[in-house]
Tab-separated table of C-alpha atoms in Angstrom:
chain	number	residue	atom	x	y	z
A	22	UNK	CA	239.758	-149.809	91.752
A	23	UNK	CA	237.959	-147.158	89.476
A	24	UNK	CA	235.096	-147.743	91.786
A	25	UNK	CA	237.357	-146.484	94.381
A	26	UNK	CA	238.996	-143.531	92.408
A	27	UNK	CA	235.612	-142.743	91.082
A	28	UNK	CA	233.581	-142.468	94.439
A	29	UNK	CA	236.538	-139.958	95.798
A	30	UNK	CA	237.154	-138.057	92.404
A	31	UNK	CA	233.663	-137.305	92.124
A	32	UNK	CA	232.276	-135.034	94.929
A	33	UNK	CA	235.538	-133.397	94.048
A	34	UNK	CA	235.122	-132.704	91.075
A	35	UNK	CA	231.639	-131.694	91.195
A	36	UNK	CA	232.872	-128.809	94.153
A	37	UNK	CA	235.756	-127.734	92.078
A	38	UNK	CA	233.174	-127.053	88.918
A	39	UNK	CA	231.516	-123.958	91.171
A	40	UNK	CA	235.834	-122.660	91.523
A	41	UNK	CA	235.975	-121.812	87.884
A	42	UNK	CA	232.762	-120.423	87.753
A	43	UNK	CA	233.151	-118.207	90.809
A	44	UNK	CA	236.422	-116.904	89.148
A	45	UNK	CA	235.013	-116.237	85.471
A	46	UNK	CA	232.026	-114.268	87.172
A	47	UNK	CA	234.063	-112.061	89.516
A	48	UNK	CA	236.238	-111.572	85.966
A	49	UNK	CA	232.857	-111.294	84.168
A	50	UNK	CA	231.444	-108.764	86.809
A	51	UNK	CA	234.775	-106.559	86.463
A	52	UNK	CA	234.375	-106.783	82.910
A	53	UNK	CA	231.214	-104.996	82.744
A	54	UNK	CA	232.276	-102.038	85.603
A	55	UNK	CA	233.657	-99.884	82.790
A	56	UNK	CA	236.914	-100.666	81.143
A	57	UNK	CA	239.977	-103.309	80.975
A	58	UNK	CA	241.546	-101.646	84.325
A	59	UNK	CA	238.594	-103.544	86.124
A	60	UNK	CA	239.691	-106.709	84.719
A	61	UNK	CA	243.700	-105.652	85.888
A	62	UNK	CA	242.468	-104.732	89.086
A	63	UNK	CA	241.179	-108.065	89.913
A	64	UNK	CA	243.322	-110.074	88.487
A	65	UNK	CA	246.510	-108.144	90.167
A	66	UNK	CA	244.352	-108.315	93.614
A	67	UNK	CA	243.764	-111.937	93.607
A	68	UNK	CA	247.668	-112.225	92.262
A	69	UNK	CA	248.346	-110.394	95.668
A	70	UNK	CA	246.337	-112.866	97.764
A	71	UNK	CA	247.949	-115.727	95.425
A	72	UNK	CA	251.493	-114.296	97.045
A	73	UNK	CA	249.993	-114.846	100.467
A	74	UNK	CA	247.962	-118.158	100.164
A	75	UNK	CA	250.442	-119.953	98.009
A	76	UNK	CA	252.748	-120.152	100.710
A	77	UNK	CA	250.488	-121.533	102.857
A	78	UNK	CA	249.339	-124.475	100.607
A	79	UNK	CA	250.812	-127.073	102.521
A	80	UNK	CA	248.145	-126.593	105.165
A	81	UNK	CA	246.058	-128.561	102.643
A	82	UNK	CA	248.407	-130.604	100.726
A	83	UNK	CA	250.342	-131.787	104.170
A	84	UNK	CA	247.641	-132.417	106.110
A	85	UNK	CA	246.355	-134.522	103.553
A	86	UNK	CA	249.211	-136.690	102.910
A	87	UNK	CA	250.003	-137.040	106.630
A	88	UNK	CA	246.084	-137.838	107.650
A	89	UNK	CA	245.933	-140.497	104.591
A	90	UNK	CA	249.006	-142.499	105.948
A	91	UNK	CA	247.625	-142.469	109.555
A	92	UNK	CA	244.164	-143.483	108.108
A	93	UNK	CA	245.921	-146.013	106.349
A	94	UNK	CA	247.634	-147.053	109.547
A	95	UNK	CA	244.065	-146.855	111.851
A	96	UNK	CA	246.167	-144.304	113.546
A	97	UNK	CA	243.302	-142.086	114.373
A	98	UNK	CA	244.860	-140.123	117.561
A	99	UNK	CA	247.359	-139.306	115.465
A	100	UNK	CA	245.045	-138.076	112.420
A	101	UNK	CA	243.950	-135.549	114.883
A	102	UNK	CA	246.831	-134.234	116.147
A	103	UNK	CA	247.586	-133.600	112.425
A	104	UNK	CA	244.355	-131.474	112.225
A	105	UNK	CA	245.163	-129.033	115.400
A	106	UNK	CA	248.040	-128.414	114.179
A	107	UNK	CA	247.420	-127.353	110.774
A	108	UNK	CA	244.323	-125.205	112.365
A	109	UNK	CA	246.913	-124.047	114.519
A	110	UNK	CA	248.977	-123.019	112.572
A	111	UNK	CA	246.560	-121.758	109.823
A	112	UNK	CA	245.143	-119.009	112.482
A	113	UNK	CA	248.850	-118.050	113.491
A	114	UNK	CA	249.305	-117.390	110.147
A	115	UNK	CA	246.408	-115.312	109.908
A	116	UNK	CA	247.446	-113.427	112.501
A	117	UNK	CA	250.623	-112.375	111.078
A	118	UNK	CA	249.082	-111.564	107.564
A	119	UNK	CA	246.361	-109.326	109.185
A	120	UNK	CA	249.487	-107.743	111.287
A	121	UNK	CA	251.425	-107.467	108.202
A	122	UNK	CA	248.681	-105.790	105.725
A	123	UNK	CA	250.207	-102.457	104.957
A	124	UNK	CA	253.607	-102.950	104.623
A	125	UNK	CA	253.017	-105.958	102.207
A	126	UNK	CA	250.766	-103.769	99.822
A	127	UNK	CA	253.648	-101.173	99.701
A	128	UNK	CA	255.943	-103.705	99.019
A	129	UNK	CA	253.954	-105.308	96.500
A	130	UNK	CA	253.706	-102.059	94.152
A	131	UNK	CA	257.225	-101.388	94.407
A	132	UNK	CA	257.870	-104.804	92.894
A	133	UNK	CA	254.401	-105.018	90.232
A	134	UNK	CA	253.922	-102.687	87.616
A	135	UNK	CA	250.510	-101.727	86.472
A	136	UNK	CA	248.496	-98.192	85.507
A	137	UNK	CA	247.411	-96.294	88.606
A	138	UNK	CA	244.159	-97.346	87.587
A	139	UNK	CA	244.258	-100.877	88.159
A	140	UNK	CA	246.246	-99.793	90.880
A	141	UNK	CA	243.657	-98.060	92.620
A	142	UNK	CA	241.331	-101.052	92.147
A	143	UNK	CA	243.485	-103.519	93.195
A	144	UNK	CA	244.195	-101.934	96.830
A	145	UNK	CA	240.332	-101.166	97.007
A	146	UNK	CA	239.897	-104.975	96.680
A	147	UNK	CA	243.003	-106.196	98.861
A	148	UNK	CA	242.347	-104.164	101.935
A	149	UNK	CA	238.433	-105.781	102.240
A	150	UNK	CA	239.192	-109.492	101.814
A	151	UNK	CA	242.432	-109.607	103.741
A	152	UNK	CA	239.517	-110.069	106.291
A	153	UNK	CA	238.841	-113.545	105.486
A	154	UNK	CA	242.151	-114.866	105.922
A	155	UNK	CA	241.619	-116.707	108.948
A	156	UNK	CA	238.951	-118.425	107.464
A	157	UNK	CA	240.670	-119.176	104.352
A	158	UNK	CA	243.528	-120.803	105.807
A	159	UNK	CA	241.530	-122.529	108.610
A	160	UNK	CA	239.316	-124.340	105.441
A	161	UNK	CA	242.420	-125.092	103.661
A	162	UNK	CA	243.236	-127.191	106.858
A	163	UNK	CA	239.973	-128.833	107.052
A	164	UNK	CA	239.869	-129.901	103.539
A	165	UNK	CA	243.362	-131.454	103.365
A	166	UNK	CA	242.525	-133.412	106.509
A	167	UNK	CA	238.735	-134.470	104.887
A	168	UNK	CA	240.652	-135.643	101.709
A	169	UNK	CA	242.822	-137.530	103.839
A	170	UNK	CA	240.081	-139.364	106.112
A	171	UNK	CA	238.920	-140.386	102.436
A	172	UNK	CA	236.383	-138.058	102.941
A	173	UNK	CA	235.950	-136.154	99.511
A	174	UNK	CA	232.182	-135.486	100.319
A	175	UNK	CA	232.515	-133.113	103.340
A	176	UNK	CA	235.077	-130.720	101.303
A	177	UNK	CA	232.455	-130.997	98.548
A	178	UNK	CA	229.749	-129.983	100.480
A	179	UNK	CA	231.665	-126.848	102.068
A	180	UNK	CA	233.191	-125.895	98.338
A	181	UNK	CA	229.730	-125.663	97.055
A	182	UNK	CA	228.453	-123.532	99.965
A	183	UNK	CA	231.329	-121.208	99.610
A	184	UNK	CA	231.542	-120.813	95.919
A	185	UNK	CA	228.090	-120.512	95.257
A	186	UNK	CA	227.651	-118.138	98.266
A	187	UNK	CA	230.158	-116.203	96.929
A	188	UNK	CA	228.712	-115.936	93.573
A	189	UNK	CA	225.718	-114.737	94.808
A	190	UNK	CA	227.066	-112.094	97.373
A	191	UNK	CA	230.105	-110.561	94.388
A	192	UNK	CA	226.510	-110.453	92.052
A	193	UNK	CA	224.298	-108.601	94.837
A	194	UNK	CA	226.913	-106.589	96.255
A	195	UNK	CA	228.802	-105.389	93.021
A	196	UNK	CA	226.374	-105.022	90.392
A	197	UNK	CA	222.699	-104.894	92.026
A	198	UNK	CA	223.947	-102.633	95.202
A	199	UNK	CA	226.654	-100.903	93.075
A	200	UNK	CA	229.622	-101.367	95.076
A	201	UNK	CA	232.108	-101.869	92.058
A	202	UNK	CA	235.160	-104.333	93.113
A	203	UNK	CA	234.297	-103.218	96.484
A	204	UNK	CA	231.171	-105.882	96.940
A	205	UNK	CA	233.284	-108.456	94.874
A	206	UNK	CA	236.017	-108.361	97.580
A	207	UNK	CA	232.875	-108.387	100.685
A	208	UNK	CA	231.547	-111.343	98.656
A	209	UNK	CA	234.392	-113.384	98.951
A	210	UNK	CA	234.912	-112.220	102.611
A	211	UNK	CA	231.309	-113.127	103.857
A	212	UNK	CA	231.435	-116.673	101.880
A	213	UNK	CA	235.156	-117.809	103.462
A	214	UNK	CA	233.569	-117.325	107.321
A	215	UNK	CA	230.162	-119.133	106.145
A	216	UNK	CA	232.324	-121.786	104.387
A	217	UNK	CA	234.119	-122.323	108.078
A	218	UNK	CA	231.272	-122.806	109.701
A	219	UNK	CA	230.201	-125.673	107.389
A	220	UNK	CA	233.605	-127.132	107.702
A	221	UNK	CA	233.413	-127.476	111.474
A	222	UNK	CA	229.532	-128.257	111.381
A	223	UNK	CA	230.989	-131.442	109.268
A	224	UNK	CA	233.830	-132.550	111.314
A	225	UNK	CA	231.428	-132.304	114.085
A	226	UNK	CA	228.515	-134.631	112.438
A	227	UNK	CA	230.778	-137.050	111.284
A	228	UNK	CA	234.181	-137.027	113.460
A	229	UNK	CA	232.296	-136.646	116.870
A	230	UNK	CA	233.510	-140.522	117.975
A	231	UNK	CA	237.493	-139.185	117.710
A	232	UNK	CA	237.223	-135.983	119.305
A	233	UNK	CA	238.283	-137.711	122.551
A	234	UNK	CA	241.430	-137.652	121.013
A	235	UNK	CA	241.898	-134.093	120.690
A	236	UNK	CA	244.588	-132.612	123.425
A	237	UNK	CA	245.236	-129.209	122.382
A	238	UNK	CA	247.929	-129.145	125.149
A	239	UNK	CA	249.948	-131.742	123.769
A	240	UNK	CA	249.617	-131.028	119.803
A	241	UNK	CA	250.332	-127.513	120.253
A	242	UNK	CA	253.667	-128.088	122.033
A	243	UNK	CA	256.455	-125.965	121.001
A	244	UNK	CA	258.383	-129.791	119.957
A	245	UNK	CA	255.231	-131.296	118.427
A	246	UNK	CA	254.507	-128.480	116.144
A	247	UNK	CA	258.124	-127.495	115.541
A	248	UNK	CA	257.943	-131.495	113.690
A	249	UNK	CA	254.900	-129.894	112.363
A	250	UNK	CA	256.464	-127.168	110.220
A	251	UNK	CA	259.789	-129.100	109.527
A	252	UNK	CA	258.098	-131.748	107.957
A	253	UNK	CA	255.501	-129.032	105.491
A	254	UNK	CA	258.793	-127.341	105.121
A	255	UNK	CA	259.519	-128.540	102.010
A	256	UNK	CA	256.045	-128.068	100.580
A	257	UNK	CA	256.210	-124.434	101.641
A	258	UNK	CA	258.944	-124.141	99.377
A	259	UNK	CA	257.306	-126.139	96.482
A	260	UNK	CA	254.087	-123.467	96.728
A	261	UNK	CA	256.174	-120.565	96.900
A	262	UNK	CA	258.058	-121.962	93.401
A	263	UNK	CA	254.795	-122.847	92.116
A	264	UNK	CA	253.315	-119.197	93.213
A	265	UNK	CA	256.548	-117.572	91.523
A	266	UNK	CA	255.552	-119.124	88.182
A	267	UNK	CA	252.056	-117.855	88.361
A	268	UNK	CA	252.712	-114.305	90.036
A	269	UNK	CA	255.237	-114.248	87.678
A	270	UNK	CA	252.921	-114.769	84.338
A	271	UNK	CA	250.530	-112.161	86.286
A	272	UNK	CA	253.015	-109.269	86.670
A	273	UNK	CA	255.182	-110.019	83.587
A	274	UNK	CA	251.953	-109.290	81.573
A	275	UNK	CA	251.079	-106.300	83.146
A	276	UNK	CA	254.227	-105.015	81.021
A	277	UNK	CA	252.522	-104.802	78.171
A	278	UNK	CA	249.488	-102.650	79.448
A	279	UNK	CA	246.199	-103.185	80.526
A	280	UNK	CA	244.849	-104.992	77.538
A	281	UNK	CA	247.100	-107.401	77.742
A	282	UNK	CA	246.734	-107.995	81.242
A	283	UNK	CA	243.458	-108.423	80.775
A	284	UNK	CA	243.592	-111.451	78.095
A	285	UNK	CA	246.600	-112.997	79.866
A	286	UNK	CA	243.911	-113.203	82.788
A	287	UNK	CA	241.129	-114.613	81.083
A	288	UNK	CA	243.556	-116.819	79.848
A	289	UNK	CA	245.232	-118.315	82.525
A	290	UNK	CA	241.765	-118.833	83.758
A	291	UNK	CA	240.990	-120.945	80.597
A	292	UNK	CA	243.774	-122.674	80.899
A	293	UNK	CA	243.194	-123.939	84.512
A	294	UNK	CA	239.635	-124.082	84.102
A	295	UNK	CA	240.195	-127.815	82.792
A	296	UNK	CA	242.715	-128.635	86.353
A	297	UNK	CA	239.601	-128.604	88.051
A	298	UNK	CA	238.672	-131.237	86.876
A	299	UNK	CA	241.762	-133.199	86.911
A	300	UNK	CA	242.351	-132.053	90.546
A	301	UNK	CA	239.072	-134.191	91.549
A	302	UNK	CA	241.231	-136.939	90.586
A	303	UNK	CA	244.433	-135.781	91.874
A	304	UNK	CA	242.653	-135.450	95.497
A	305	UNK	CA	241.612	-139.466	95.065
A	306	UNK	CA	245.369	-140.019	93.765
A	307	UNK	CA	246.444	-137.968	97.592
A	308	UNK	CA	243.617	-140.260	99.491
A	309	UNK	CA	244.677	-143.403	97.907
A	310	UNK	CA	248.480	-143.353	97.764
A	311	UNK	CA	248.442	-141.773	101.249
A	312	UNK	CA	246.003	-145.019	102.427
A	313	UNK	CA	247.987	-147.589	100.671
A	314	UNK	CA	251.351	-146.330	101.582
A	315	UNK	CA	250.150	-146.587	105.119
A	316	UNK	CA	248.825	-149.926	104.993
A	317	UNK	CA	252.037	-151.175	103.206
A	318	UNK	CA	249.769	-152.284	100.268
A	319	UNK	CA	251.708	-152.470	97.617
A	320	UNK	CA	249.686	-153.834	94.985
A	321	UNK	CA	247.088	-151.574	95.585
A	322	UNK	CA	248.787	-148.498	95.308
A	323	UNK	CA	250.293	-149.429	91.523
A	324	UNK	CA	246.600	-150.804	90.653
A	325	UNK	CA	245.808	-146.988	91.876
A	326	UNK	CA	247.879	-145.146	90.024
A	327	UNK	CA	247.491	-146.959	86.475
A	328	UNK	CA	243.639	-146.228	87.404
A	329	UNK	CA	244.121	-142.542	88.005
A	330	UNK	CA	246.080	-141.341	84.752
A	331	UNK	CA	243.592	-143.325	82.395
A	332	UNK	CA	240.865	-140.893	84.104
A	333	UNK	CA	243.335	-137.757	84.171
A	334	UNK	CA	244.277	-138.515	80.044
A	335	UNK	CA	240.160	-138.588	79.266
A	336	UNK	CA	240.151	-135.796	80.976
A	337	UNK	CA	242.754	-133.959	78.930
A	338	UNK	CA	241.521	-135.235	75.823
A	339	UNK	CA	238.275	-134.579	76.564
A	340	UNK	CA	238.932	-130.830	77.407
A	341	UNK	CA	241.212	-129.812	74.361
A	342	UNK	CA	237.813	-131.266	72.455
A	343	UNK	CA	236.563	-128.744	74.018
A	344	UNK	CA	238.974	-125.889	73.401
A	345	UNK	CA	238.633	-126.099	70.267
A	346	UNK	CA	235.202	-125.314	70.053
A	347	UNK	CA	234.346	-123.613	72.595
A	348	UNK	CA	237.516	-121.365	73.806
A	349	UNK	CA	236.297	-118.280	72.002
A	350	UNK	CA	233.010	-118.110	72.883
A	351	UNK	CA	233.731	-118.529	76.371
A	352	UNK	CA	236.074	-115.556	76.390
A	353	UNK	CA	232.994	-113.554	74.313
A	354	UNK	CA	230.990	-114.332	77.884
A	355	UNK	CA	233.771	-112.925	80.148
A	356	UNK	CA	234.075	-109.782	78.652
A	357	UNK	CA	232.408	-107.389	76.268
A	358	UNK	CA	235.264	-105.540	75.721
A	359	UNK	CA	235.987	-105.779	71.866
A	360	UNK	CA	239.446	-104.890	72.159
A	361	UNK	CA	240.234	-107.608	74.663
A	362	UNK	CA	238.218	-110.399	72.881
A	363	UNK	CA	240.141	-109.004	69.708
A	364	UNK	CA	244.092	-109.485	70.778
A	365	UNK	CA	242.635	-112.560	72.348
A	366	UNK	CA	242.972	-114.636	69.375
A	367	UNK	CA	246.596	-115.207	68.578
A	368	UNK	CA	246.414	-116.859	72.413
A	369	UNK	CA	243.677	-119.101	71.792
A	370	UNK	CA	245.886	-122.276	69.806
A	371	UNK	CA	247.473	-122.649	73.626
A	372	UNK	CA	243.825	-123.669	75.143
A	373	UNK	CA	244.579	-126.660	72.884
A	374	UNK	CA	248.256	-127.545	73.938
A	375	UNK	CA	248.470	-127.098	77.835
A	376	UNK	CA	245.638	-129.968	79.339
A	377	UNK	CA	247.917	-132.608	76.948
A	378	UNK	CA	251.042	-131.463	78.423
A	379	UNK	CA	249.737	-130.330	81.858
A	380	UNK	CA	247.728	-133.771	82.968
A	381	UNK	CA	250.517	-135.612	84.450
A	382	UNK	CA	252.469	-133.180	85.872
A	383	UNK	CA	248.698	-132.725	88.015
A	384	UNK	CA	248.045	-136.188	88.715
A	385	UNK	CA	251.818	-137.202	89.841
A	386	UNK	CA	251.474	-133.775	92.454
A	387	UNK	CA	248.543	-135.637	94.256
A	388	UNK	CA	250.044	-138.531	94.181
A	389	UNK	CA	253.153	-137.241	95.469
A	390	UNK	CA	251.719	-135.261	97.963
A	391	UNK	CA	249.237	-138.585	99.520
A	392	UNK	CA	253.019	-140.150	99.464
A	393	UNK	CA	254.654	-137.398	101.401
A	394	UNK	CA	257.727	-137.152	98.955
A	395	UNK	CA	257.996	-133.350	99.981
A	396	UNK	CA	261.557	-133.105	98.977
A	397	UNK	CA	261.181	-134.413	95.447
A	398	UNK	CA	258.421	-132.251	95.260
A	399	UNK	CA	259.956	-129.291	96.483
A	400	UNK	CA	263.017	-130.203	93.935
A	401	UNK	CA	260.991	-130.587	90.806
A	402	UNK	CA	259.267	-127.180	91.726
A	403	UNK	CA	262.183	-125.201	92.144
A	404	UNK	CA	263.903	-126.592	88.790
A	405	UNK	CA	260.636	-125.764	86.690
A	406	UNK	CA	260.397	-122.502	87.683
A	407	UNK	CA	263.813	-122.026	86.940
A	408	UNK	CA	262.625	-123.206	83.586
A	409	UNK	CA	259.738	-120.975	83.194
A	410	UNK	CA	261.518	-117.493	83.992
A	411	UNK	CA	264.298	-118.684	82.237
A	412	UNK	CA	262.103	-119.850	79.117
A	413	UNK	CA	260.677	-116.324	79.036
A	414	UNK	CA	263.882	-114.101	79.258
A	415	UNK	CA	265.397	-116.080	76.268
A	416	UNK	CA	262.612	-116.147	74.116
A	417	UNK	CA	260.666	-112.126	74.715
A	418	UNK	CA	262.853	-110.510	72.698
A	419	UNK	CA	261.825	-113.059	69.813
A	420	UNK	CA	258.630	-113.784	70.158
A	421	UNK	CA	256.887	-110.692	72.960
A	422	UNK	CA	254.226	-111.676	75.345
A	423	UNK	CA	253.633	-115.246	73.726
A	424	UNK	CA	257.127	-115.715	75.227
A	425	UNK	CA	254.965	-116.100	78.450
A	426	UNK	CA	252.789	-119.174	77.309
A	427	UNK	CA	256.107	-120.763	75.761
A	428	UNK	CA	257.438	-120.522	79.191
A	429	UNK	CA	254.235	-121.778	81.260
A	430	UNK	CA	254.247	-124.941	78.469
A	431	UNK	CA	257.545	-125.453	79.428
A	432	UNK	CA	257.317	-125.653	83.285
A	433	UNK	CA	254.765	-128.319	82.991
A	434	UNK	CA	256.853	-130.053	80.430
A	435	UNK	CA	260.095	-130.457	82.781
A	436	UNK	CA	257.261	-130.892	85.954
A	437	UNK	CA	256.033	-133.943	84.578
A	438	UNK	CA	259.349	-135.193	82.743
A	439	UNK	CA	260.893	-134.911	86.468
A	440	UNK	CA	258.229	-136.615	88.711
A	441	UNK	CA	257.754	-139.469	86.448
A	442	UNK	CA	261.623	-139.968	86.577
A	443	UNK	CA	261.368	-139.797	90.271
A	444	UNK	CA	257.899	-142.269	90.935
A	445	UNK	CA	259.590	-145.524	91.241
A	446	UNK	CA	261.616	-143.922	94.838
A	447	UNK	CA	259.646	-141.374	95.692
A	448	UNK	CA	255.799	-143.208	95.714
A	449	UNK	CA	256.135	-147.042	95.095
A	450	UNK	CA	259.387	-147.173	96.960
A	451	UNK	CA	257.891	-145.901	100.178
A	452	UNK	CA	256.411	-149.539	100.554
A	453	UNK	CA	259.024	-152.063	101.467
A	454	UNK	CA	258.934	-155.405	98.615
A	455	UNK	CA	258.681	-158.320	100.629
A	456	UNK	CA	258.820	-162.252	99.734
């Protein structure tokens, strides 16, 4: 079996190392355009985008699930219909956002507070890569259904191409050509439509044999997809909870001012820079389950899951290891802003807490999600964000912005406390015990 999670986890893992990076140099870039508003501006664009996308996460995490059972089953026609309609679906929803564009920003800075400087920046960086979004949601499609079809090297493959593409473009544009947060934003654009063309290059090198089975006319019916979006209604709701808890860290620490924003960004990133890693085996967990569960293998899928949270707790360890060596250096490359890397340090002990408490809470979601529990997912969502805003209100007034990590530690606490509970109905219970 750790053959099995290994060969998935892998490629995975290995794309998701070039996410973090593309992230700390777009933060690294900003950090060397001038000042901390730079930093803000980024970090309160991509927040913006985060509002957007979030909500749209089950066109990866359903299609996933749903194409893992039907692989499971050998159900291939149906695997397919799954993919038009979350491609569908993703470029309806691009439509809408594109349609939408003004009136959201003006929303958005009634609601987030932040210096007219970062301000400035942040609308300079929304209004270019709002271009990409029907490329971003069309490739969050593709790699749910590639995950799904136990395929973990084709979403590799396009990760890597868009990542690194994008690291090179933010670097030529923004720095060498002088665009600012301008070329970042262009960079990001130009990688998302390059990315989709590698995604359906794939499907078409290794999926050719079942596109017989593709009948737009039928998938795309009003019934068929309105199944379609009841079903990934739940999950819809679990990313917008999970959204509001990380929006919600965002714009709560643009309170305290632009320094401030600035570490709680390089922060966060820290903090998830670790998840990557754990999310290569979370996608195996989603490809497994989802197979097993649709073979009615029972014995399998518990053989799975024991194999998956030894690798996701080596992982944890492994990474607060790290921390602790490395987590102030690392913020040193980000930025050379003194001030920032200054108020930095009273943060840093939290590098060291979150991957121990964090790692389940991860692995159960992919499992969960390759399971198709979307209710108890949506359910523990909903109750740990509770948790988080609630965590924060009670404690700011004692203990100021660290109230904000108390409350992220706690959402990931009740997360995983809840979904272990829950594993017995919601994953192992979806295969009937015989004698």
């Amino acid at each position: 079996m750790n053959r099995k999670i290994l060969k998935l986890a892998t490629p995975s893992i290995l794309a998701n190392i070039t996410v973090p990076l593309v992230g700390m140099v777009d933060l690294a870039i900003a950090g060397r355009l001038g000042d901390a508003a730079s930093i803000g501006g980024i970090a309160i664009g991509t927040m913006l985008f985060d509002l957007l996308y979030w909500n749209m996460g089950f066109l990866r995490v359903g299609t996933g699930g749903y194409a893992a059972q039907a692989y499971g089953r050998r159900d291939f026609k149906d695997s397919i219909k799954v993919l038009v309609q979350a491609v569908g679906t993703a470029l309806l929803a691009a439509l809408f956002i594109l349609a939408i564009q003004y009136f959201y920003i003006i929303a958005a800075f009634q609601i987030v507070e932040c210096s007219p400087d970062v301000e400035r920046m942040a609308r300079e960086y929304f209004f270019i890569r709002i271009w990409a979004a029907p490329a971003t949601l069309s490739l969050f499609a593709f790699k749910g259904w590639f995950i799904g079809m136990q395929n973990t090297i084709s979403p590799m493959v396009t990760d890597i191409v868009v990542n690194v593409l994008n690291l090179v473009l933010s670097i030529l544009f923004a720095i060498t050509l002088g665009m600012g947060v301008s070329g970042i934003a262009l960079g990001t654009v130009a990688a998302q439509y390059v990315g989709l063309f590698t995604a359906i290059t794939l499907l078409t090198i290794y999926y050719r044999k079942l596109f017989h089975y593709i009948n737009l006319k039928a998938s795309l019916k009003i019934r068929e997809m309105k199944n379609f979006f009841i079903l990934n209604g739940n999950l819809f709701i679990r990313s917008a909870s999970l959204l509001l808890v990380y929006s919600g860290f965002t714009s709560l620490s643009a309170r305290y001012g632009d320094e401030l924003l600035a570490v709680s960004t390089i922060m966060m990133k820290l903090m998830l820079l670790y998840s990557y890693f754990v999310d290569g085996f979370a996608y195996a967990g989603e490809a497994l389950t989802g197979r097993y569960i649709g073979a009615r293998d029972l014995l399998s899928l518990k053989k799975a899951i024991k194999g998956l949270f030894f690798w996701t707790f080596i992982v944890a360890a492994v990474s607060t290891a790290a921390y602790m060596f490395a987590g102030e250096p690392i913020i040193r490359l980000l930025t050379n802003n003194h001030s920032v890397i200054e108020a930095s340090e009273p943060f840093l002990p939290w590098l060291l807490i979150i991957p121990l408490i964090s790692c389940i809470a991860f692995m159960w979601d992919g499992i969960y999600i390759g399971a198709t529990a979307a209710s108890a997912i949506r359910n523990v969502m909903l109750i740990s964000a509770v948790s988080f805003f609630a965590t924060f209100y009670l404690a700011e007034e004692a203990i100021g912005i660290q109230a904000l990590y108390l409350a992220y530690a706690m959402h990931l606490v009740v997360r995983s406390l809840l979904m272990t509970l829950y594993a017995k109905k919601e994953v192992t219970g979806k295969i009937p015990v015989t004698s």
